[in-house]
Amino acid sequence: MILLTLNFVSAHNGGHDGCFQGGCPPGHSFGNPDPDLACPWTDPPCSSNPSSGCDVTFSSTLNPAMYYGIIDVCAGGISLSCNGASAVLIKMESVGGNTITQCSGSIKLKNSNSNTLLTNVGYIELKQSNLNILDTNRASILLNISNDNTLINNNATGYTTSSGIQLINSNNNDIMNNIANGNQVGIGIGLSNYNTVQNNVVNQNRAHGFFITSSSQNVLTGNTVTQNSFNTSIGYGNAGIVFVYSSDNNALSSNTVNSNNGYGIYVIGSSLNNIQSNIVNSNNCGVGLYGYSFPANSNTVSGNTMNSNNICGVYLSNSHFNTISSNMIALTQSGVGISFGLSS
């Protein structure tokens, strides 16, 4: 059964420590170090301006004229300012309370909590790291098994083979006021729940603006998602925002989803989502619900404005028990307001 109420349709033309046994500073315990992230404690201090690897054990400001190779941050509660200097990799394992600023290169954290990464450039990866703040970085960002982090005012632009911002198995993060333009995917969320994604600008990405898979109880609100999905060879259809594979019980509200190739919002094999009070204009179709592999049932599409979409306002296929209500749908002359295919 599909409930259709008060829709207005019109037509118009338009754990382990990172230090080795015997080399751990006070407060660190021996564990199984990650070979990529552990502190070797054999490199010279970065204050000596080495051209290869170095260790940071106290608050430091680097020489901007130097190229530092690999920097190991081996203590907690310190500040490292690269002062614009470049490094192949800055890495931390099992340290916390640090502030890393003005570094260029890759920054990787593992089991490292309550750090602040500010005004860095390049790539940032958090693995099993919680309660960190990433602010005003110009970088591609990956959260992997990392919870309760805040990403704010970052610019993840121009990563044409990857996501600007990606969450994997990461919960309860706040993703706010970021820019993710010109990537393969603007913001990707996989196997991640209870995240708040708010007031981000996600434009002109090759595949999708948002790609959300097997993720539930996320809130997307106030985001601007325009001119995405212009690479027609990608999978899962073309759309500004895509939910796939049992991405259930998510809430989309007050987003602007305009001028995307394909659907504005496309829900594939996902149920119980609430799509409310969004502006979804000038796409091929406004909102699509498609039961494929998994059901796309009991979703609510309510109070949205869908103008000038070329083919349809709302499209349902193999979808059941959805509620479509109180939407304003103004079409181009050839468009259809609400289209059904094997749906009830």
JSON list of N, CA and C in Angstrom, two decimals, residues 180-186 202-211 225-242 257-266 268 283-284:
[
{"chain": "A", "resi": 180, "resn": "ALA", "atom": "N", "xyz": [33.46, 19.52, -0.10]},
{"chain": "A", "resi": 180, "resn": "ALA", "atom": "CA", "xyz": [33.94, 18.30, -0.74]},
{"chain": "A", "resi": 180, "resn": "ALA", "atom": "C", "xyz": [33.53, 18.33, -2.20]},
{"chain": "A", "resi": 181, "resn": "ASN", "atom": "N", "xyz": [34.30, 19.05, -3.00]},
{"chain": "A", "resi": 181, "resn": "ASN", "atom": "CA", "xyz": [33.98, 19.27, -4.41]},
{"chain": "A", "resi": 181, "resn": "ASN", "atom": "C", "xyz": [35.01, 18.61, -5.32]},
{"chain": "A", "resi": 182, "resn": "GLY", "atom": "N", "xyz": [34.56, 18.17, -6.51]},
{"chain": "A", "resi": 182, "resn": "GLY", "atom": "CA", "xyz": [35.47, 17.72, -7.54]},
{"chain": "A", "resi": 182, "resn": "GLY", "atom": "C", "xyz": [36.21, 16.44, -7.24]},
{"chain": "A", "resi": 183, "resn": "ASN", "atom": "N", "xyz": [35.61, 15.55, -6.43]},
{"chain": "A", "resi": 183, "resn": "ASN", "atom": "CA", "xyz": [36.21, 14.26, -6.12]},
{"chain": "A", "resi": 183, "resn": "ASN", "atom": "C", "xyz": [35.50, 13.15, -6.91]},
{"chain": "A", "resi": 184, "resn": "GLN", "atom": "N", "xyz": [35.96, 11.91, -6.74]},
{"chain": "A", "resi": 184, "resn": "GLN", "atom": "CA", "xyz": [35.18, 10.80, -7.28]},
{"chain": "A", "resi": 184, "resn": "GLN", "atom": "C", "xyz": [33.83, 10.72, -6.54]},
{"chain": "A", "resi": 185, "resn": "VAL", "atom": "N", "xyz": [33.86, 10.74, -5.22]},
{"chain": "A", "resi": 185, "resn": "VAL", "atom": "CA", "xyz": [32.67, 10.87, -4.36]},
{"chain": "A", "resi": 185, "resn": "VAL", "atom": "C", "xyz": [32.95, 11.98, -3.38]},
{"chain": "A", "resi": 186, "resn": "GLY", "atom": "N", "xyz": [31.95, 12.83, -3.15]},
{"chain": "A", "resi": 186, "resn": "GLY", "atom": "CA", "xyz": [32.17, 13.92, -2.20]},
{"chain": "A", "resi": 186, "resn": "GLY", "atom": "C", "xyz": [32.35, 13.41, -0.79]},
{"chain": "A", "resi": 202, "resn": "VAL", "atom": "N", "xyz": [28.79, 20.05, -1.28]},
{"chain": "A", "resi": 202, "resn": "VAL", "atom": "CA", "xyz": [29.24, 18.83, -1.95]},
{"chain": "A", "resi": 202, "resn": "VAL", "atom": "C", "xyz": [28.83, 18.95, -3.42]},
{"chain": "A", "resi": 203, "resn": "ASN", "atom": "N", "xyz": [29.72, 19.47, -4.25]},
{"chain": "A", "resi": 203, "resn": "ASN", "atom": "CA", "xyz": [29.39, 19.83, -5.63]},
{"chain": "A", "resi": 203, "resn": "ASN", "atom": "C", "xyz": [30.36, 19.21, -6.62]},
{"chain": "A", "resi": 204, "resn": "GLN", "atom": "N", "xyz": [29.86, 18.93, -7.82]},
{"chain": "A", "resi": 204, "resn": "GLN", "atom": "CA", "xyz": [30.67, 18.60, -9.00]},
{"chain": "A", "resi": 204, "resn": "GLN", "atom": "C", "xyz": [31.60, 17.41, -8.76]},
{"chain": "A", "resi": 205, "resn": "ASN", "atom": "N", "xyz": [31.11, 16.41, -8.04]},
{"chain": "A", "resi": 205, "resn": "ASN", "atom": "CA", "xyz": [31.86, 15.17, -7.89]},
{"chain": "A", "resi": 205, "resn": "ASN", "atom": "C", "xyz": [31.50, 14.20, -9.01]},
{"chain": "A", "resi": 206, "resn": "ARG", "atom": "N", "xyz": [32.48, 13.41, -9.46]},
{"chain": "A", "resi": 206, "resn": "ARG", "atom": "CA", "xyz": [32.31, 12.60, -10.67]},
{"chain": "A", "resi": 206, "resn": "ARG", "atom": "C", "xyz": [31.25, 11.53, -10.49]},
{"chain": "A", "resi": 207, "resn": "ALA", "atom": "N", "xyz": [31.23, 10.85, -9.37]},
{"chain": "A", "resi": 207, "resn": "ALA", "atom": "CA", "xyz": [30.29, 9.76, -9.17]},
{"chain": "A", "resi": 207, "resn": "ALA", "atom": "C", "xyz": [29.04, 10.24, -8.44]},
{"chain": "A", "resi": 208, "resn": "HIS", "atom": "N", "xyz": [29.15, 10.46, -7.15]},
{"chain": "A", "resi": 208, "resn": "HIS", "atom": "CA", "xyz": [28.01, 10.92, -6.35]},
{"chain": "A", "resi": 208, "resn": "HIS", "atom": "C", "xyz": [28.48, 12.02, -5.40]},
{"chain": "A", "resi": 209, "resn": "GLY", "atom": "N", "xyz": [27.52, 12.85, -5.01]},
{"chain": "A", "resi": 209, "resn": "GLY", "atom": "CA", "xyz": [27.82, 13.78, -3.94]},
{"chain": "A", "resi": 209, "resn": "GLY", "atom": "C", "xyz": [27.99, 13.03, -2.63]},
{"chain": "A", "resi": 210, "resn": "PHE", "atom": "N", "xyz": [26.93, 12.29, -2.23]},
{"chain": "A", "resi": 210, "resn": "PHE", "atom": "CA", "xyz": [26.98, 11.40, -1.08]},
{"chain": "A", "resi": 210, "resn": "PHE", "atom": "C", "xyz": [26.77, 9.97, -1.56]},
{"chain": "A", "resi": 211, "resn": "PHE", "atom": "N", "xyz": [27.59, 9.03, -1.07]},
{"chain": "A", "resi": 211, "resn": "PHE", "atom": "CA", "xyz": [27.36, 7.61, -1.31]},
{"chain": "A", "resi": 211, "resn": "PHE", "atom": "C", "xyz": [27.33, 6.93, 0.05]},
{"chain": "A", "resi": 225, "resn": "VAL", "atom": "N", "xyz": [24.06, 20.05, -2.39]},
{"chain": "A", "resi": 225, "resn": "VAL", "atom": "CA", "xyz": [24.54, 18.93, -3.21]},
{"chain": "A", "resi": 225, "resn": "VAL", "atom": "C", "xyz": [24.13, 19.21, -4.65]},
{"chain": "A", "resi": 226, "resn": "THR", "atom": "N", "xyz": [25.04, 19.73, -5.45]},
{"chain": "A", "resi": 226, "resn": "THR", "atom": "CA", "xyz": [24.69, 20.15, -6.81]},
{"chain": "A", "resi": 226, "resn": "THR", "atom": "C", "xyz": [25.70, 19.67, -7.84]},
{"chain": "A", "resi": 227, "resn": "GLN", "atom": "N", "xyz": [25.21, 19.43, -9.05]},
{"chain": "A", "resi": 227, "resn": "GLN", "atom": "CA", "xyz": [26.00, 19.13, -10.24]},
{"chain": "A", "resi": 227, "resn": "GLN", "atom": "C", "xyz": [26.94, 17.94, -10.05]},
{"chain": "A", "resi": 228, "resn": "ASN", "atom": "N", "xyz": [26.45, 16.91, -9.38]},
{"chain": "A", "resi": 228, "resn": "ASN", "atom": "CA", "xyz": [27.23, 15.69, -9.19]},
{"chain": "A", "resi": 228, "resn": "ASN", "atom": "C", "xyz": [26.81, 14.61, -10.19]},
{"chain": "A", "resi": 229, "resn": "SER", "atom": "N", "xyz": [27.60, 13.55, -10.22]},
{"chain": "A", "resi": 229, "resn": "SER", "atom": "CA", "xyz": [27.30, 12.34, -10.97]},
{"chain": "A", "resi": 229, "resn": "SER", "atom": "C", "xyz": [27.34, 12.59, -12.48]},
{"chain": "A", "resi": 230, "resn": "PHE", "atom": "N", "xyz": [28.35, 13.29, -12.93]},
{"chain": "A", "resi": 230, "resn": "PHE", "atom": "CA", "xyz": [28.46, 13.56, -14.36]},
{"chain": "A", "resi": 230, "resn": "PHE", "atom": "C", "xyz": [29.27, 12.49, -15.10]},
{"chain": "A", "resi": 231, "resn": "ASN", "atom": "N", "xyz": [29.83, 11.50, -14.36]},
{"chain": "A", "resi": 231, "resn": "ASN", "atom": "CA", "xyz": [30.52, 10.38, -15.00]},
{"chain": "A", "resi": 231, "resn": "ASN", "atom": "C", "xyz": [29.51, 9.25, -15.15]},
{"chain": "A", "resi": 232, "resn": "THR", "atom": "N", "xyz": [28.98, 9.03, -16.34]},
{"chain": "A", "resi": 232, "resn": "THR", "atom": "CA", "xyz": [27.87, 8.11, -16.54]},
{"chain": "A", "resi": 232, "resn": "THR", "atom": "C", "xyz": [28.28, 6.65, -16.50]},
{"chain": "A", "resi": 233, "resn": "SER", "atom": "N", "xyz": [29.56, 6.33, -16.33]},
{"chain": "A", "resi": 233, "resn": "SER", "atom": "CA", "xyz": [29.99, 4.93, -16.32]},
{"chain": "A", "resi": 233, "resn": "SER", "atom": "C", "xyz": [29.96, 4.31, -14.94]},
{"chain": "A", "resi": 234, "resn": "ILE", "atom": "N", "xyz": [29.61, 5.05, -13.91]},
{"chain": "A", "resi": 234, "resn": "ILE", "atom": "CA", "xyz": [29.63, 4.53, -12.54]},
{"chain": "A", "resi": 234, "resn": "ILE", "atom": "C", "xyz": [28.45, 3.61, -12.29]},
{"chain": "A", "resi": 235, "resn": "GLY", "atom": "N", "xyz": [28.52, 2.83, -11.19]},
{"chain": "A", "resi": 235, "resn": "GLY", "atom": "CA", "xyz": [27.44, 1.95, -10.81]},
{"chain": "A", "resi": 235, "resn": "GLY", "atom": "C", "xyz": [26.44, 2.64, -9.91]},
{"chain": "A", "resi": 236, "resn": "TYR", "atom": "N", "xyz": [25.36, 1.92, -9.59]},
{"chain": "A", "resi": 236, "resn": "TYR", "atom": "CA", "xyz": [24.30, 2.34, -8.68]},
{"chain": "A", "resi": 236, "resn": "TYR", "atom": "C", "xyz": [23.52, 3.53, -9.21]},
{"chain": "A", "resi": 237, "resn": "GLY", "atom": "N", "xyz": [23.55, 3.75, -10.49]},
{"chain": "A", "resi": 237, "resn": "GLY", "atom": "CA", "xyz": [22.80, 4.87, -11.04]},
{"chain": "A", "resi": 237, "resn": "GLY", "atom": "C", "xyz": [23.45, 6.20, -10.70]},
{"chain": "A", "resi": 238, "resn": "ASN", "atom": "N", "xyz": [23.00, 7.21, -11.38]},
{"chain": "A", "resi": 238, "resn": "ASN", "atom": "CA", "xyz": [23.55, 8.54, -11.18]},
{"chain": "A", "resi": 238, "resn": "ASN", "atom": "C", "xyz": [22.65, 9.31, -10.22]},
{"chain": "A", "resi": 239, "resn": "ALA", "atom": "N", "xyz": [23.24, 10.00, -9.27]},
{"chain": "A", "resi": 239, "resn": "ALA", "atom": "CA", "xyz": [22.43, 10.74, -8.30]},
{"chain": "A", "resi": 239, "resn": "ALA", "atom": "C", "xyz": [23.32, 11.64, -7.46]},
{"chain": "A", "resi": 240, "resn": "GLY", "atom": "N", "xyz": [22.69, 12.67, -6.91]},
{"chain": "A", "resi": 240, "resn": "GLY", "atom": "CA", "xyz": [23.40, 13.52, -5.96]},
{"chain": "A", "resi": 240, "resn": "GLY", "atom": "C", "xyz": [23.65, 12.82, -4.64]},
{"chain": "A", "resi": 241, "resn": "ILE", "atom": "N", "xyz": [22.60, 12.17, -4.09]},
{"chain": "A", "resi": 241, "resn": "ILE", "atom": "CA", "xyz": [22.70, 11.43, -2.83]},
{"chain": "A", "resi": 241, "resn": "ILE", "atom": "C", "xyz": [22.18, 10.02, -3.07]},
{"chain": "A", "resi": 242, "resn": "VAL", "atom": "N", "xyz": [22.98, 9.00, -2.74]},
{"chain": "A", "resi": 242, "resn": "VAL", "atom": "CA", "xyz": [22.60, 7.61, -2.95]},
{"chain": "A", "resi": 242, "resn": "VAL", "atom": "C", "xyz": [22.67, 6.85, -1.63]},
{"chain": "A", "resi": 257, "resn": "VAL", "atom": "N", "xyz": [19.35, 19.90, -3.20]},
{"chain": "A", "resi": 257, "resn": "VAL", "atom": "CA", "xyz": [19.90, 18.85, -4.05]},
{"chain": "A", "resi": 257, "resn": "VAL", "atom": "C", "xyz": [19.46, 19.17, -5.48]},
{"chain": "A", "resi": 258, "resn": "ASN", "atom": "N", "xyz": [20.26, 19.97, -6.18]},
{"chain": "A", "resi": 258, "resn": "ASN", "atom": "CA", "xyz": [19.86, 20.52, -7.48]},
{"chain": "A", "resi": 258, "resn": "ASN", "atom": "C", "xyz": [20.84, 20.15, -8.58]},
{"chain": "A", "resi": 259, "resn": "SER", "atom": "N", "xyz": [20.31, 20.00, -9.80]},
{"chain": "A", "resi": 259, "resn": "SER", "atom": "CA", "xyz": [21.10, 19.93, -11.04]},
{"chain": "A", "resi": 259, "resn": "SER", "atom": "C", "xyz": [22.10, 18.79, -11.05]},
{"chain": "A", "resi": 260, "resn": "ASN", "atom": "N", "xyz": [21.70, 17.66, -10.44]},
{"chain": "A", "resi": 260, "resn": "ASN", "atom": "CA", "xyz": [22.53, 16.46, -10.50]},
{"chain": "A", "resi": 260, "resn": "ASN", "atom": "C", "xyz": [22.11, 15.60, -11.69]},
{"chain": "A", "resi": 261, "resn": "ASN", "atom": "N", "xyz": [23.07, 14.90, -12.27]},
{"chain": "A", "resi": 261, "resn": "ASN", "atom": "CA", "xyz": [22.76, 14.00, -13.37]},
{"chain": "A", "resi": 261, "resn": "ASN", "atom": "C", "xyz": [22.08, 12.76, -12.80]},
{"chain": "A", "resi": 262, "resn": "GLY", "atom": "N", "xyz": [20.88, 12.42, -13.26]},
{"chain": "A", "resi": 262, "resn": "GLY", "atom": "CA", "xyz": [20.14, 11.30, -12.71]},
{"chain": "A", "resi": 262, "resn": "GLY", "atom": "C", "xyz": [19.20, 11.77, -11.63]},
{"chain": "A", "resi": 263, "resn": "TYR", "atom": "N", "xyz": [19.14, 11.06, -10.53]},
{"chain": "A", "resi": 263, "resn": "TYR", "atom": "CA", "xyz": [18.26, 11.40, -9.42]},
{"chain": "A", "resi": 263, "resn": "TYR", "atom": "C", "xyz": [18.90, 12.46, -8.53]},
{"chain": "A", "resi": 264, "resn": "GLY", "atom": "N", "xyz": [18.05, 13.25, -7.90]},
{"chain": "A", "resi": 264, "resn": "GLY", "atom": "CA", "xyz": [18.56, 14.07, -6.82]},
{"chain": "A", "resi": 264, "resn": "GLY", "atom": "C", "xyz": [18.90, 13.21, -5.62]},
{"chain": "A", "resi": 265, "resn": "ILE", "atom": "N", "xyz": [17.90, 12.43, -5.15]},
{"chain": "A", "resi": 265, "resn": "ILE", "atom": "CA", "xyz": [18.06, 11.50, -4.03]},
{"chain": "A", "resi": 265, "resn": "ILE", "atom": "C", "xyz": [17.60, 10.13, -4.49]},
{"chain": "A", "resi": 266, "resn": "TYR", "atom": "N", "xyz": [18.45, 9.10, -4.33]},
{"chain": "A", "resi": 266, "resn": "TYR", "atom": "CA", "xyz": [18.15, 7.77, -4.85]},
{"chain": "A", "resi": 266, "resn": "TYR", "atom": "C", "xyz": [18.33, 6.77, -3.71]},
{"chain": "A", "resi": 268, "resn": "ILE", "atom": "N", "xyz": [18.19, 2.92, -2.79]},
{"chain": "A", "resi": 268, "resn": "ILE", "atom": "CA", "xyz": [18.23, 1.60, -3.42]},
{"chain": "A", "resi": 268, "resn": "ILE", "atom": "C", "xyz": [18.33, 0.54, -2.32]},
{"chain": "A", "resi": 283, "resn": "ASN", "atom": "N", "xyz": [16.94, 18.08, -11.52]},
{"chain": "A", "resi": 283, "resn": "ASN", "atom": "CA", "xyz": [17.59, 16.81, -11.77]},
{"chain": "A", "resi": 283, "resn": "ASN", "atom": "C", "xyz": [16.80, 16.07, -12.85]},
{"chain": "A", "resi": 284, "resn": "ASN", "atom": "N", "xyz": [17.24, 14.90, -13.26]},
{"chain": "A", "resi": 284, "resn": "ASN", "atom": "CA", "xyz": [16.38, 14.11, -14.15]},
{"chain": "A", "resi": 284, "resn": "ASN", "atom": "C", "xyz": [15.12, 13.65, -13.43]}
]
